[in-house]
Short mmCIF file of C-alpha atoms in Angstrom, two decimals:
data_model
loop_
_atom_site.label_atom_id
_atom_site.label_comp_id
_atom_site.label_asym_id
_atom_site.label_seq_id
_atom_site.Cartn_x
_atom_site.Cartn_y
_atom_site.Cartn_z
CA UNK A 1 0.00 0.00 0.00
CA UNK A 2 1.29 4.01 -0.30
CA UNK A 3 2.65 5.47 2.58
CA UNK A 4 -0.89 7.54 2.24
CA UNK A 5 -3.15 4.70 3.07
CA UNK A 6 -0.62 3.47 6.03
CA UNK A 7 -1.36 6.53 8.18
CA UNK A 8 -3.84 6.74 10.80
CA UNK A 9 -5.87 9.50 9.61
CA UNK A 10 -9.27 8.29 7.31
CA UNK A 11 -8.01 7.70 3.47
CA UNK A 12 -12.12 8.18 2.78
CA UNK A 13 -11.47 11.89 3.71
CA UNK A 14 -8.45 12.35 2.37
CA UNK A 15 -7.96 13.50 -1.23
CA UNK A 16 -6.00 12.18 -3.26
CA UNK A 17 -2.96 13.43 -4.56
CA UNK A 18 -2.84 12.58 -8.05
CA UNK A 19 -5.63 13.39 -10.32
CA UNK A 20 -7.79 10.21 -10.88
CA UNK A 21 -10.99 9.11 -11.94
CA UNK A 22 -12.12 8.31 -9.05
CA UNK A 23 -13.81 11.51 -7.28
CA UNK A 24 -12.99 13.29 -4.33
CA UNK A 25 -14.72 13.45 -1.68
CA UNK A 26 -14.66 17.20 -1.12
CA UNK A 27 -16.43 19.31 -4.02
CA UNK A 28 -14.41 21.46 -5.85
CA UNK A 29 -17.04 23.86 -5.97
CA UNK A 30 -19.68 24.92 -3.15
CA UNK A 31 -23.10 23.38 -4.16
CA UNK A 32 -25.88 26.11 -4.95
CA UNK A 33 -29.04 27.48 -3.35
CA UNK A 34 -31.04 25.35 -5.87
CA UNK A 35 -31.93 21.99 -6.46
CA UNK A 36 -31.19 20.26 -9.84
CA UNK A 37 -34.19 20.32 -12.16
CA UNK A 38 -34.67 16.58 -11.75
CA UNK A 39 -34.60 14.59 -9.00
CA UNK A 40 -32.33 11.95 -7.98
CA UNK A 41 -32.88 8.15 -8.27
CA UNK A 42 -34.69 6.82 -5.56
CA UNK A 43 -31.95 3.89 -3.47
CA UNK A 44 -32.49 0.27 -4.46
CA UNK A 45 -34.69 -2.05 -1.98
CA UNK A 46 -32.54 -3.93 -0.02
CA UNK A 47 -34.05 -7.68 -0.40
CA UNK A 48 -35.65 -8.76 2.56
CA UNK A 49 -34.28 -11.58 5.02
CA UNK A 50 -37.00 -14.35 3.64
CA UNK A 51 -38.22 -13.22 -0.18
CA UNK A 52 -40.41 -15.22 -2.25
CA UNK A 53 -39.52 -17.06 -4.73
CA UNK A 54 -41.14 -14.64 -7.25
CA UNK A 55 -38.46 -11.73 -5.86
CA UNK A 56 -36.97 -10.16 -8.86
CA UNK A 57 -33.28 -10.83 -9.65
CA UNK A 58 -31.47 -8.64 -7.78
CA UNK A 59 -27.29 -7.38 -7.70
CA UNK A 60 -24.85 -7.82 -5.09
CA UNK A 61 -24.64 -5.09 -2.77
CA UNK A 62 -23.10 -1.89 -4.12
CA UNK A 63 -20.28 -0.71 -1.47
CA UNK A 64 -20.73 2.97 -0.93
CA UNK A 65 -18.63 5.16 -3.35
CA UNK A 66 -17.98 9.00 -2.80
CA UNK A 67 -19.97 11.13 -4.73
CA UNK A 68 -18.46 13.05 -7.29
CA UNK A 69 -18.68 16.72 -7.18
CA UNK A 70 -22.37 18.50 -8.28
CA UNK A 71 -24.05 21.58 -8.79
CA UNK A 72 -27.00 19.67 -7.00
CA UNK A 73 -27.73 19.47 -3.52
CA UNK A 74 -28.90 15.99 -4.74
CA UNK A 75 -26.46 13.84 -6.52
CA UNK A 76 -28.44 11.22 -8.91
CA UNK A 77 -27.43 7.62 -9.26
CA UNK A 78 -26.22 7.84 -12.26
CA UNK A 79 -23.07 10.11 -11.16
CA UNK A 80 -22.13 7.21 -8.47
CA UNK A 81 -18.69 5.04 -9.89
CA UNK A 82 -19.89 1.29 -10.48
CA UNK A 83 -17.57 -1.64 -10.36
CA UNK A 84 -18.04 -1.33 -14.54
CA UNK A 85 -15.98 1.86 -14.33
CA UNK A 86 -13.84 1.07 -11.54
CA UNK A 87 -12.52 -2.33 -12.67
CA UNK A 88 -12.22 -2.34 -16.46
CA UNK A 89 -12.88 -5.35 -18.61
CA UNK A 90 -9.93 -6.33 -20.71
CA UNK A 91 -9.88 -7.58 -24.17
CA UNK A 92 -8.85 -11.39 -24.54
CA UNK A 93 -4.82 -11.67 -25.29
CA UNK A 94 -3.74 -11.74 -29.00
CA UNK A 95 -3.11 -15.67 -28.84
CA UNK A 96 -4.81 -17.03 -25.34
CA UNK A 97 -3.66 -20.38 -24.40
CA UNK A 98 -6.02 -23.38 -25.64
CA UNK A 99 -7.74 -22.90 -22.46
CA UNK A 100 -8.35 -19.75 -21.60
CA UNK A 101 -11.81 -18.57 -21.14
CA UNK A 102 -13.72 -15.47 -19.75
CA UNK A 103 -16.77 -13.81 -18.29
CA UNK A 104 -17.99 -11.64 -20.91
CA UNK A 105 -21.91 -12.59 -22.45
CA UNK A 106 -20.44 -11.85 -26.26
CA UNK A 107 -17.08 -12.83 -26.44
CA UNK A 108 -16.08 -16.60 -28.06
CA UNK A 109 -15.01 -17.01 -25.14
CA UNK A 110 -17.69 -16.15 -22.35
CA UNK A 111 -19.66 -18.59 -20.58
CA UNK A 112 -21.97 -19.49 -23.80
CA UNK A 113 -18.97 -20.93 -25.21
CA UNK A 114 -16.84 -22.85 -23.15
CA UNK A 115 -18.21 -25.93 -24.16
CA UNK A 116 -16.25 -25.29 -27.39
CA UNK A 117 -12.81 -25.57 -25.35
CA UNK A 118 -11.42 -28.76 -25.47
CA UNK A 119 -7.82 -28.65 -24.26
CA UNK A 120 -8.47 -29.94 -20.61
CA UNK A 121 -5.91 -33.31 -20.60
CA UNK A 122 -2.93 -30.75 -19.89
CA UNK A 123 -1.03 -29.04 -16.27
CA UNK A 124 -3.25 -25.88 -17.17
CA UNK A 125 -6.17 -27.64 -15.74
CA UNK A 126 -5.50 -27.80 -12.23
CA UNK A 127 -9.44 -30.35 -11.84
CA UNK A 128 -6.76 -32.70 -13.80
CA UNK A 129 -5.59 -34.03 -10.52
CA UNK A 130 -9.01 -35.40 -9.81
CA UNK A 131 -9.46 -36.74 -13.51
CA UNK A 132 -12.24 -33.97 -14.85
CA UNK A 133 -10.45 -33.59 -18.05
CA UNK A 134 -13.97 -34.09 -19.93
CA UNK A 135 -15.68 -30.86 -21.04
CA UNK A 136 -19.15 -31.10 -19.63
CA UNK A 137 -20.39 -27.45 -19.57
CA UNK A 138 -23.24 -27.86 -21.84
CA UNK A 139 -24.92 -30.84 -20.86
CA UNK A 140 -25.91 -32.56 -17.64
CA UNK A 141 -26.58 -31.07 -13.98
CA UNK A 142 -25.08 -27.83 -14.16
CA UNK A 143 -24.15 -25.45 -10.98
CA UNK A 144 -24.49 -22.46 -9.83
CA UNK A 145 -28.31 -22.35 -9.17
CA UNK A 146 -30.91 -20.59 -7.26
CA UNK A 147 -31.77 -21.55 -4.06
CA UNK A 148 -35.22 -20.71 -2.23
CA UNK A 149 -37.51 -21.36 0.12
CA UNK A 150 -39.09 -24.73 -1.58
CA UNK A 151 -36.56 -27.69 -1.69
CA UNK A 152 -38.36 -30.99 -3.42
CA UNK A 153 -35.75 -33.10 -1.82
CA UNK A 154 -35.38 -34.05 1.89
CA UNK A 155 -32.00 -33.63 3.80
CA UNK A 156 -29.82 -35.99 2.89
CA UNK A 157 -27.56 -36.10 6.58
CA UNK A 158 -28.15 -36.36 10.61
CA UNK A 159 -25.75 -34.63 11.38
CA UNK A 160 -23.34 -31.75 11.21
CA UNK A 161 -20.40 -31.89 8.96
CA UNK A 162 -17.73 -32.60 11.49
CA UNK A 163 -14.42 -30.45 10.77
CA UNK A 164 -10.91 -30.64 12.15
CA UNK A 165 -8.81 -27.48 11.20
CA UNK A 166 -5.12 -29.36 10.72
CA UNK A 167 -2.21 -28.04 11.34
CA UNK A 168 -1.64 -25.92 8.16
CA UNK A 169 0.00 -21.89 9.26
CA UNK A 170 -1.66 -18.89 6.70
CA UNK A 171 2.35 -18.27 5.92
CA UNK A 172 4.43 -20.85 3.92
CA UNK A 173 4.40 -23.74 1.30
CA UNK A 174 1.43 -25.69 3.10
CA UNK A 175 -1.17 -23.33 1.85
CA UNK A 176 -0.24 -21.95 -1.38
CA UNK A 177 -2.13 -18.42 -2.20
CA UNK A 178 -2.73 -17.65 -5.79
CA UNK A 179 -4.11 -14.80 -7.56
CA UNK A 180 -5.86 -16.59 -10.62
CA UNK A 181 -7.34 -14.97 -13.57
CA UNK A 182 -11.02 -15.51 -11.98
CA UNK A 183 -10.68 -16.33 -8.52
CA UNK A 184 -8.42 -15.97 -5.63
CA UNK A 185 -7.53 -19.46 -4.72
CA UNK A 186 -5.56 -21.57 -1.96
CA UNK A 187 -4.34 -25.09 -2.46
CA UNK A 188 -3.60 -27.30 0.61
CA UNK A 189 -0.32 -29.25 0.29
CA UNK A 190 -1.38 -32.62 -0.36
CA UNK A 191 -1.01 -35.18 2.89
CA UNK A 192 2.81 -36.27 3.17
CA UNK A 193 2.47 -38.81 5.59
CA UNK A 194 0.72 -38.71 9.41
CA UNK A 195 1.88 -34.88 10.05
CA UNK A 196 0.94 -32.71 9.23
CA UNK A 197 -2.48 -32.72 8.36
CA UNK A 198 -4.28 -30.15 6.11
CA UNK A 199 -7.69 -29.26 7.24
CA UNK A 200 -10.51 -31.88 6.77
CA UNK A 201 -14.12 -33.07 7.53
CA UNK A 202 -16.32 -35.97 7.63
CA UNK A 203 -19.55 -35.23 5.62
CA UNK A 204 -22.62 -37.11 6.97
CA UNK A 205 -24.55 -39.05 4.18
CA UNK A 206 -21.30 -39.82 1.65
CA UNK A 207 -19.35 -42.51 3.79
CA UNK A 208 -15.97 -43.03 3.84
CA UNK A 209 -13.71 -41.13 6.72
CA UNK A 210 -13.27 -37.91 6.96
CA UNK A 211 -12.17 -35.91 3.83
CA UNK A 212 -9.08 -34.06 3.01
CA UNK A 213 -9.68 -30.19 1.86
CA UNK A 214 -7.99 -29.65 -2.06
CA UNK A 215 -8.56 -26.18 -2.38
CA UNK A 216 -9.88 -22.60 -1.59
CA UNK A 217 -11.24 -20.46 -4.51
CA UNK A 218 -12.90 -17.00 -3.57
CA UNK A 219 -15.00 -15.32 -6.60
CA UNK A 220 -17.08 -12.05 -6.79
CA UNK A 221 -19.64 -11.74 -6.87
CA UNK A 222 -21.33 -15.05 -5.67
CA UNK A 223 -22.49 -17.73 -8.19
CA UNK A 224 -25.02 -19.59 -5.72
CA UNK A 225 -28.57 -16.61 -5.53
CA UNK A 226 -30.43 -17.23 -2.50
CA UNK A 227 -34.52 -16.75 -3.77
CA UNK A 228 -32.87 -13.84 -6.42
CA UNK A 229 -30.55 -12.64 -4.13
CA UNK A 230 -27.16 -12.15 -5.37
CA UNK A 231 -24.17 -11.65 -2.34
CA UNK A 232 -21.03 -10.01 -2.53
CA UNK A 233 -19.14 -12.70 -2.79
CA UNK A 234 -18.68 -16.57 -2.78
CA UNK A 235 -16.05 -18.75 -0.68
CA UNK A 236 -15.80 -22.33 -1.51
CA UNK A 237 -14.25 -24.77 -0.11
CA UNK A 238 -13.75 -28.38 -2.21
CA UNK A 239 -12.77 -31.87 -0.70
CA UNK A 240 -12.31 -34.80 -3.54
CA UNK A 241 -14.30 -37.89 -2.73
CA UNK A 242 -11.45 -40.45 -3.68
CA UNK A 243 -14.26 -44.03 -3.82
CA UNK A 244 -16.78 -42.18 -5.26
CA UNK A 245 -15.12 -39.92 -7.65
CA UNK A 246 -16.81 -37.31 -6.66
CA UNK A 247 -16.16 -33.28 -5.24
CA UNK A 248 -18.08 -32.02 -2.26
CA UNK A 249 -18.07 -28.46 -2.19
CA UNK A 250 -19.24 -26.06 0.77
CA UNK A 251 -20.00 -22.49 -0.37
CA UNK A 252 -19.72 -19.26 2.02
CA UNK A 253 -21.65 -16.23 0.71
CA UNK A 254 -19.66 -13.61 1.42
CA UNK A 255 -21.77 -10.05 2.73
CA UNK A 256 -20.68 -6.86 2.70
CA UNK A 257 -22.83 -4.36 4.57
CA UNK A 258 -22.40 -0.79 6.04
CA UNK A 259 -21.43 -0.80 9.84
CA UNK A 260 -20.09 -4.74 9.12
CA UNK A 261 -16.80 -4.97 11.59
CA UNK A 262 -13.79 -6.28 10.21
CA UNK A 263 -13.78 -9.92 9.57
CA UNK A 264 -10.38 -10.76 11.86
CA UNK A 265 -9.55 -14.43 10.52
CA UNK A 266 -10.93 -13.57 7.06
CA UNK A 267 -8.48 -10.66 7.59
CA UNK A 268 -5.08 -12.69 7.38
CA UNK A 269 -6.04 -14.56 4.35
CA UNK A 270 -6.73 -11.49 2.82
CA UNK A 271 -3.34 -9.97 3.85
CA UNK A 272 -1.42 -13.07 2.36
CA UNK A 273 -3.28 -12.02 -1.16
CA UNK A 274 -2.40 -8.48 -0.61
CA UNK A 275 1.71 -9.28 -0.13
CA UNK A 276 1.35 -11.61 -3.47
CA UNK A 277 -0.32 -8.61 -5.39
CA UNK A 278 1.97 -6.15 -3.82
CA UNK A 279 4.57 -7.93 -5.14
CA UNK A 280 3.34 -8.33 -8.43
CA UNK A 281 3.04 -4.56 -8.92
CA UNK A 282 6.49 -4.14 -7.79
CA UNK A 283 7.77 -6.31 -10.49
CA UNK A 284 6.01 -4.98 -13.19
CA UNK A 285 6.75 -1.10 -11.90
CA UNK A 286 10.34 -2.37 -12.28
CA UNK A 287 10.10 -3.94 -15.82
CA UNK A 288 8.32 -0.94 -16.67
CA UNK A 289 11.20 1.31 -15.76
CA UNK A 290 14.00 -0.58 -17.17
CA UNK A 291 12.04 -0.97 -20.62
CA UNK A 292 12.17 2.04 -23.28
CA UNK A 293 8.16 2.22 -23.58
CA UNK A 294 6.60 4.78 -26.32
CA UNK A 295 5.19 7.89 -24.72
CA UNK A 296 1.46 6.88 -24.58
CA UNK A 297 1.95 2.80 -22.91
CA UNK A 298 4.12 4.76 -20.20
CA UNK A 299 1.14 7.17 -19.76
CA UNK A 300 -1.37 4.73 -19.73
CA UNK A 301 0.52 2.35 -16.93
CA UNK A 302 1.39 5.75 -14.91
CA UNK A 303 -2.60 6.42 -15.05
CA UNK A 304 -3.42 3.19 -13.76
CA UNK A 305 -0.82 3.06 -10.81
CA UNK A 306 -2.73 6.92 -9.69
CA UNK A 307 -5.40 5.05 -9.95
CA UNK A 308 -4.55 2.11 -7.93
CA UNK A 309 -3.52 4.56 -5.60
CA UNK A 310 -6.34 6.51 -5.34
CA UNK A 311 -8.17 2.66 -4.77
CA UNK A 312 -5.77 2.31 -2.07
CA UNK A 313 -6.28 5.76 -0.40
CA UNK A 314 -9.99 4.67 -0.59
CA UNK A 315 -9.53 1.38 1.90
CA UNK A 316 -9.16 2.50 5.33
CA UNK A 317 -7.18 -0.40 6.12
CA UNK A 318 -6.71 -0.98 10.13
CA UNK A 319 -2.78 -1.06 10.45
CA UNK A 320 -0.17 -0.60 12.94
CA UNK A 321 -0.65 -2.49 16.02
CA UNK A 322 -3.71 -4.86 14.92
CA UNK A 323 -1.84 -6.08 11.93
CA UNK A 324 1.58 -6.51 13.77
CA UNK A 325 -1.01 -8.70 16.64
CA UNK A 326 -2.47 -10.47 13.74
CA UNK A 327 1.17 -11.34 12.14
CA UNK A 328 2.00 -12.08 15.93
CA UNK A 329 -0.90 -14.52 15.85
CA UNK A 330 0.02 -15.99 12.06
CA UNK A 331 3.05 -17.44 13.07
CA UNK A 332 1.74 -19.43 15.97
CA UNK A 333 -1.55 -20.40 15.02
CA UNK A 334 -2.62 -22.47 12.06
CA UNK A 335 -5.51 -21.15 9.96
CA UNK A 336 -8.72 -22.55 10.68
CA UNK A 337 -10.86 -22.46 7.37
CA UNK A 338 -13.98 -22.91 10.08
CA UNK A 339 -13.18 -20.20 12.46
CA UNK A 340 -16.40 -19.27 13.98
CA UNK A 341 -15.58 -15.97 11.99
CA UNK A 342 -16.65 -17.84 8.76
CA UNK A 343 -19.18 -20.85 9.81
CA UNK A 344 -21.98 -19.73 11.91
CA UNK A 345 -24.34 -22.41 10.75
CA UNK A 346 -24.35 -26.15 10.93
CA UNK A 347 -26.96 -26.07 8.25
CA UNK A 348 -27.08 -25.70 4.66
CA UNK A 349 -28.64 -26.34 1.07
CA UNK A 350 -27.54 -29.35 -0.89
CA UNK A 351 -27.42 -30.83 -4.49
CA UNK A 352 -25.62 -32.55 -6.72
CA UNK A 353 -24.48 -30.13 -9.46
CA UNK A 354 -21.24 -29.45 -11.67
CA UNK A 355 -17.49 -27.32 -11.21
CA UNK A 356 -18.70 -23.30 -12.10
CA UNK A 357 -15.85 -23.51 -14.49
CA UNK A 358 -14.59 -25.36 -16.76
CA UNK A 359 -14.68 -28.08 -17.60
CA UNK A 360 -18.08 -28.17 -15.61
CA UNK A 361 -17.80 -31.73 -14.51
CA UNK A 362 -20.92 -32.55 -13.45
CA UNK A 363 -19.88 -34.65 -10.35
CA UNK A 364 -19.97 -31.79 -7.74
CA UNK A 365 -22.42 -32.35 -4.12
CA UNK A 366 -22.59 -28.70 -3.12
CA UNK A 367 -23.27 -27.86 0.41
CA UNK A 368 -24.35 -23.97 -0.08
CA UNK A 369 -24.49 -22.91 4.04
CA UNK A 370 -27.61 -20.65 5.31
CA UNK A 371 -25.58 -18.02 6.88
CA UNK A 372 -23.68 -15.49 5.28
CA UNK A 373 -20.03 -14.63 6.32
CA UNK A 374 -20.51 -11.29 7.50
CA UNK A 375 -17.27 -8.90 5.77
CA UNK A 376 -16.64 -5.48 6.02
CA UNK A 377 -16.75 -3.31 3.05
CA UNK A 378 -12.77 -2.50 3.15
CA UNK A 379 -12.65 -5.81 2.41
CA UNK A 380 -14.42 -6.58 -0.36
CA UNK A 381 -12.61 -3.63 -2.05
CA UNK A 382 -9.26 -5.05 -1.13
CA UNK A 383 -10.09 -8.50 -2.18
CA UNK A 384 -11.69 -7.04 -5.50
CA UNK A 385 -9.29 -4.68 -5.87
CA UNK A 386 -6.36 -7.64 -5.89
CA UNK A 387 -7.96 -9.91 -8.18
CA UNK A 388 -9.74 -7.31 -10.78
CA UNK A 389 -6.45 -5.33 -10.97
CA UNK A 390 -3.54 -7.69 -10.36
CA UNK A 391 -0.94 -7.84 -13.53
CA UNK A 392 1.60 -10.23 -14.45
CA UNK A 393 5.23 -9.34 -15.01
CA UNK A 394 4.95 -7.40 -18.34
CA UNK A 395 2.17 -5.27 -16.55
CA UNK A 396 -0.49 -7.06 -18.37
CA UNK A 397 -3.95 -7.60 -16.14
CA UNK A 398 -4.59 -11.23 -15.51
CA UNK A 399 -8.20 -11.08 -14.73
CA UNK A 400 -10.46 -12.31 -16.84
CA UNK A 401 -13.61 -10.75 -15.24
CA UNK A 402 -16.52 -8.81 -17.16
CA UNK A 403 -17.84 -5.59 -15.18
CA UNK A 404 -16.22 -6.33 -11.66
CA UNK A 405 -17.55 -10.42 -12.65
CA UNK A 406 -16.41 -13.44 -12.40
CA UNK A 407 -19.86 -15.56 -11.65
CA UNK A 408 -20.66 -17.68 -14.46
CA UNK A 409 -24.46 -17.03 -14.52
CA UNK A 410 -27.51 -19.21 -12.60
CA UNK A 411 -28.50 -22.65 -14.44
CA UNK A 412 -31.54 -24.06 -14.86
CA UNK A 413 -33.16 -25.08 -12.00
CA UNK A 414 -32.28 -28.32 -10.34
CA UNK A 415 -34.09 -30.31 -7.39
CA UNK A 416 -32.30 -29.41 -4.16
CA UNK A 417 -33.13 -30.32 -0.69
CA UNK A 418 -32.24 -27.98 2.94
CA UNK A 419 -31.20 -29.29 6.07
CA UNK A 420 -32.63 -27.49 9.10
CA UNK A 421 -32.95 -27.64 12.71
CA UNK A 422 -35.45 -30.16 12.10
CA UNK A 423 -33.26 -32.61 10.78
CA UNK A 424 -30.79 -32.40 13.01
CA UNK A 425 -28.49 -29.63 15.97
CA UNK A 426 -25.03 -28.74 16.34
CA UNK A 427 -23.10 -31.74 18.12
CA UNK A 428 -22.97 -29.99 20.95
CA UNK A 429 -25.70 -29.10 21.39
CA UNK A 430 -26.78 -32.07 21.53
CA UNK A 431 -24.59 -33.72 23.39
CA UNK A 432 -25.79 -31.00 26.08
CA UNK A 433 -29.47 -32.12 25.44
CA UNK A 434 -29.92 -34.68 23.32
CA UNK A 435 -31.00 -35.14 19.71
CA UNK A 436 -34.36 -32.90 20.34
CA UNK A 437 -31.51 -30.08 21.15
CA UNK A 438 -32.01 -27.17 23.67
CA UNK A 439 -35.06 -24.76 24.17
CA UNK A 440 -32.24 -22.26 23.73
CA UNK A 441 -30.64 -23.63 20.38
CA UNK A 442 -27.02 -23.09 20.11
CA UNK A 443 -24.53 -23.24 16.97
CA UNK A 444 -21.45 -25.14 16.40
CA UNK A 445 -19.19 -25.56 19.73
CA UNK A 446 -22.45 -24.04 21.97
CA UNK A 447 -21.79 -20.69 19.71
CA UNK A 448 -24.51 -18.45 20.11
CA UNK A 449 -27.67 -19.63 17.01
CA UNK A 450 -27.85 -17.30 14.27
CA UNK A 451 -31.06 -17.17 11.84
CA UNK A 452 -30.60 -18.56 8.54
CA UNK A 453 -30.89 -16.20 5.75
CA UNK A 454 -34.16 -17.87 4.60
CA UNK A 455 -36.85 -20.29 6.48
CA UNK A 456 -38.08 -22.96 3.92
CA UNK A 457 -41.79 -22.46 3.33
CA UNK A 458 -42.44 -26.38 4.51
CA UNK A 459 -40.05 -29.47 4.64
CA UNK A 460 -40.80 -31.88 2.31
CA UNK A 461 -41.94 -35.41 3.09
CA UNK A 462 -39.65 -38.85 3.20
CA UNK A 463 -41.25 -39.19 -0.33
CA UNK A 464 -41.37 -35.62 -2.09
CA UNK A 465 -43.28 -34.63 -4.64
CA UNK A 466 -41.94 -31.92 -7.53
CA UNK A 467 -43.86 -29.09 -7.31
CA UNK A 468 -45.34 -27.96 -10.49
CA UNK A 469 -42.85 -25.15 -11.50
CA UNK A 470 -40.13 -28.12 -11.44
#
């Protein structure tokens, strides 16, 4: 980060320095006695906590931008910056690797396509491992989906997923951070023996013993809706099924909301992204300098770094002695992917549906969880901020996202079923009162209960019926 956004004064009311596109904060010019001619835009609905099914679509929620300088007492919507015009969609690359692929509705590329690639027997494809080398993105059960109030399935388990964090530190070659082209990801250092042991968990309803985690990937926004609802973000966590050849995926919607307090354990993983992007600016700042550039590619990169800075200046980041106690803590603590900073639920949607990228292998049982992982907005701008802008070592931008995107869009509907409090508690809760659970119900490790996101409207019986819209 600039020296700027490492001081303890606000960045948000600081100006920047360099001119930018991003607006000030301040005016430059003292609003008049008189209200524009036309009105401003009226805010967007925020989607209630249990919408109908019928709910229109709606976006992720917008973090709040400064305003840009008006002759109105009123700013309309329309002068607010959007992730469109702070994180600018690039073109594809003159001659993209066999595989490459990207988020944007028109290109050859985009989502409508990708069942045309067909290089996926090769190190680029990093499902290889698992032996999804077939491309399967335009046929069979196909994730992400919508996911309401109505499941036509009944829960599948009786009983939480049962989770042992390992031994794995945030720092060093056990979890490897990488800033991909459409997700931040983290692979776990495959077992090498008894110790040490990467984080796992038994899943009730799959057999076998309890499952090692593969990988981490964190997209924006998220892929799964809830009833319409799009969330800032989606964390998902993936575990490879090694008898029945299958991935079982748990998905975190990620929520940004004003007033939301820092996220502390989401917090280092974020700061191990940050040092990998950091450094990736720093080596393409130095390639720049040592190459003789024409006049307008040096102007153009020289924009973009004011403009990263003036990104920057807009994160109040939390420094000083909370990230030298968090560092403190990083070395001496491993990393617990199900910190009860991230799970607050023991309950969750399921289905069986397909990788959100391909190749799309349709052998995916997603576990989508009921309660959000609460963020704060500085953090969804640093996280976007690393993946949307990040650039290789010839200072070209990796990302392959469309308009601040990198959520292939919803499928067609598939039957899904929702495990509630009904089904089954929290282990221990009831091992404190048995399988009926408390009067007072509790979370995971007697963790105070928090209400799920959405109530389904009635469980379904042993035998379910499709309802008629399926």
């Amino acid at each position: 980060y600039p020296t700027a956004a490492r001081s303890t004064f606000d960045p948000i009311r600081a100006p920047s320095q360099n001119p930018t596109k991003y607006p000030s904060v301040s005016p430059t010019s003292s609003p008049t006695n008189h209200p524009s001619s036309l009105p401003s835009t009226s805010p967007i609905e925020t989607p209630s906590r249990n919408p109908s099914s019928n709910s229109p679509v709606s976006g992720p929620t917008l973090p709040p931008l400064p305003l840009p300088p008006t002759s109105s007492l009123s700013p309309t919507m329309a002068d607010t910056p959007t992730l469109e015009t702070i994180f600018q969609t690039h073109d594809p690359p003159d001659q993209p690797d066999p595989t490459y692929f990207n988020y944007k509705p028109d290109s050859k590329y985009g989502p409508k396509s990708w069942a045309n690639l067909t290089v996926f027997n090769s190190t680029e494809n990093y499902w290889r491992e698992f032996g999804f080398v077939e491309n399967q993105c335009n046929g069979g059960v196909q994730s992400p989906i919508d996911l309401c109030d109505n499941p036509v399935r009944y829960c599948l388990e009786d009983h939480e997923f049962r989770t042992r964090p390992g031994d794995y530190t945030i720092q060093g070659d056990l979890m490897i951070k990488e800033i991909l082209p459409n997700k931040l990801r983290v692979v776990m250092a495959r077992r090498q023996g008894e110790e040490p042991d990467p984080p796992s968990s038994d899943f009730s309803g799959v057999g076998y013993k309890a499952l090692d985690m593969s990988n981490i990937d964190i997209k924006f926004p998220s892929e799964h809706t809830l009833c319409g609802r799009v969330y800032d973000g989606e964390m998902q966590y993936y575990f490879y099924h090694p008898v029945r050849k299958v991935l079982i995926a748990i998905a975190w919607l990620l929520e940004a909301h004003e007033g939301n307090a820092t996220n502390n354990h989401m917090q280092l993983l974020i700061d191990e992204f940050q040092q990998i992007y950091d450094k990736n600016e720093n080596v393409c700042l130095h390639n720049e300098t040592a190459q003789d550039v024409v006049m307008n590619e040096t102007r153009s990169l020289h924009e973009h770094e004011n403009e990263s800075r003036a990104l920057h200046q807009y994160l109040p980041m939390k420094r000083n002695i909370e990230q030298t106690d968090r560092r403190t803590q990083k070395r001496i603590r491993p990393w617990d992917p199900f910190h009860t900073d991230i799970q607050k639920t023991v309950h969750f949607w399921g289905y069986t549906g397909s990788l959100t990228e391909p190749p799309c292998t349709n052998s995916v049982l997603w576990r989508v969880m009921d309660v959000p992982v609460k963020i704060s907005f500085e953090q969804l701008h640093q996280m976007q901020n690393i993946l949307f802008n990040n650039r290789n070592n010839k200072c070209g931008f990796t990302s392959t996202h469309f308009n601040g995107s990198v959520a292939r869009p919803v499928a067609v509907p598939l039957r899904y079923y929702k495990c509630t409090r009904r089904d089954y508690v929290s282990d221990s809760e009831r091992a404190l009162c048995g399988n009926a659970g408390c009067d007072v119900p509790f979370g995971k490790d007697l963790e105070p209960f928090v209400e799920p996101e959405i109530y389904v409207t009635s469980p379904p019986s042993l035998a379910p019926v499709l309802s008629p819209s399926n």
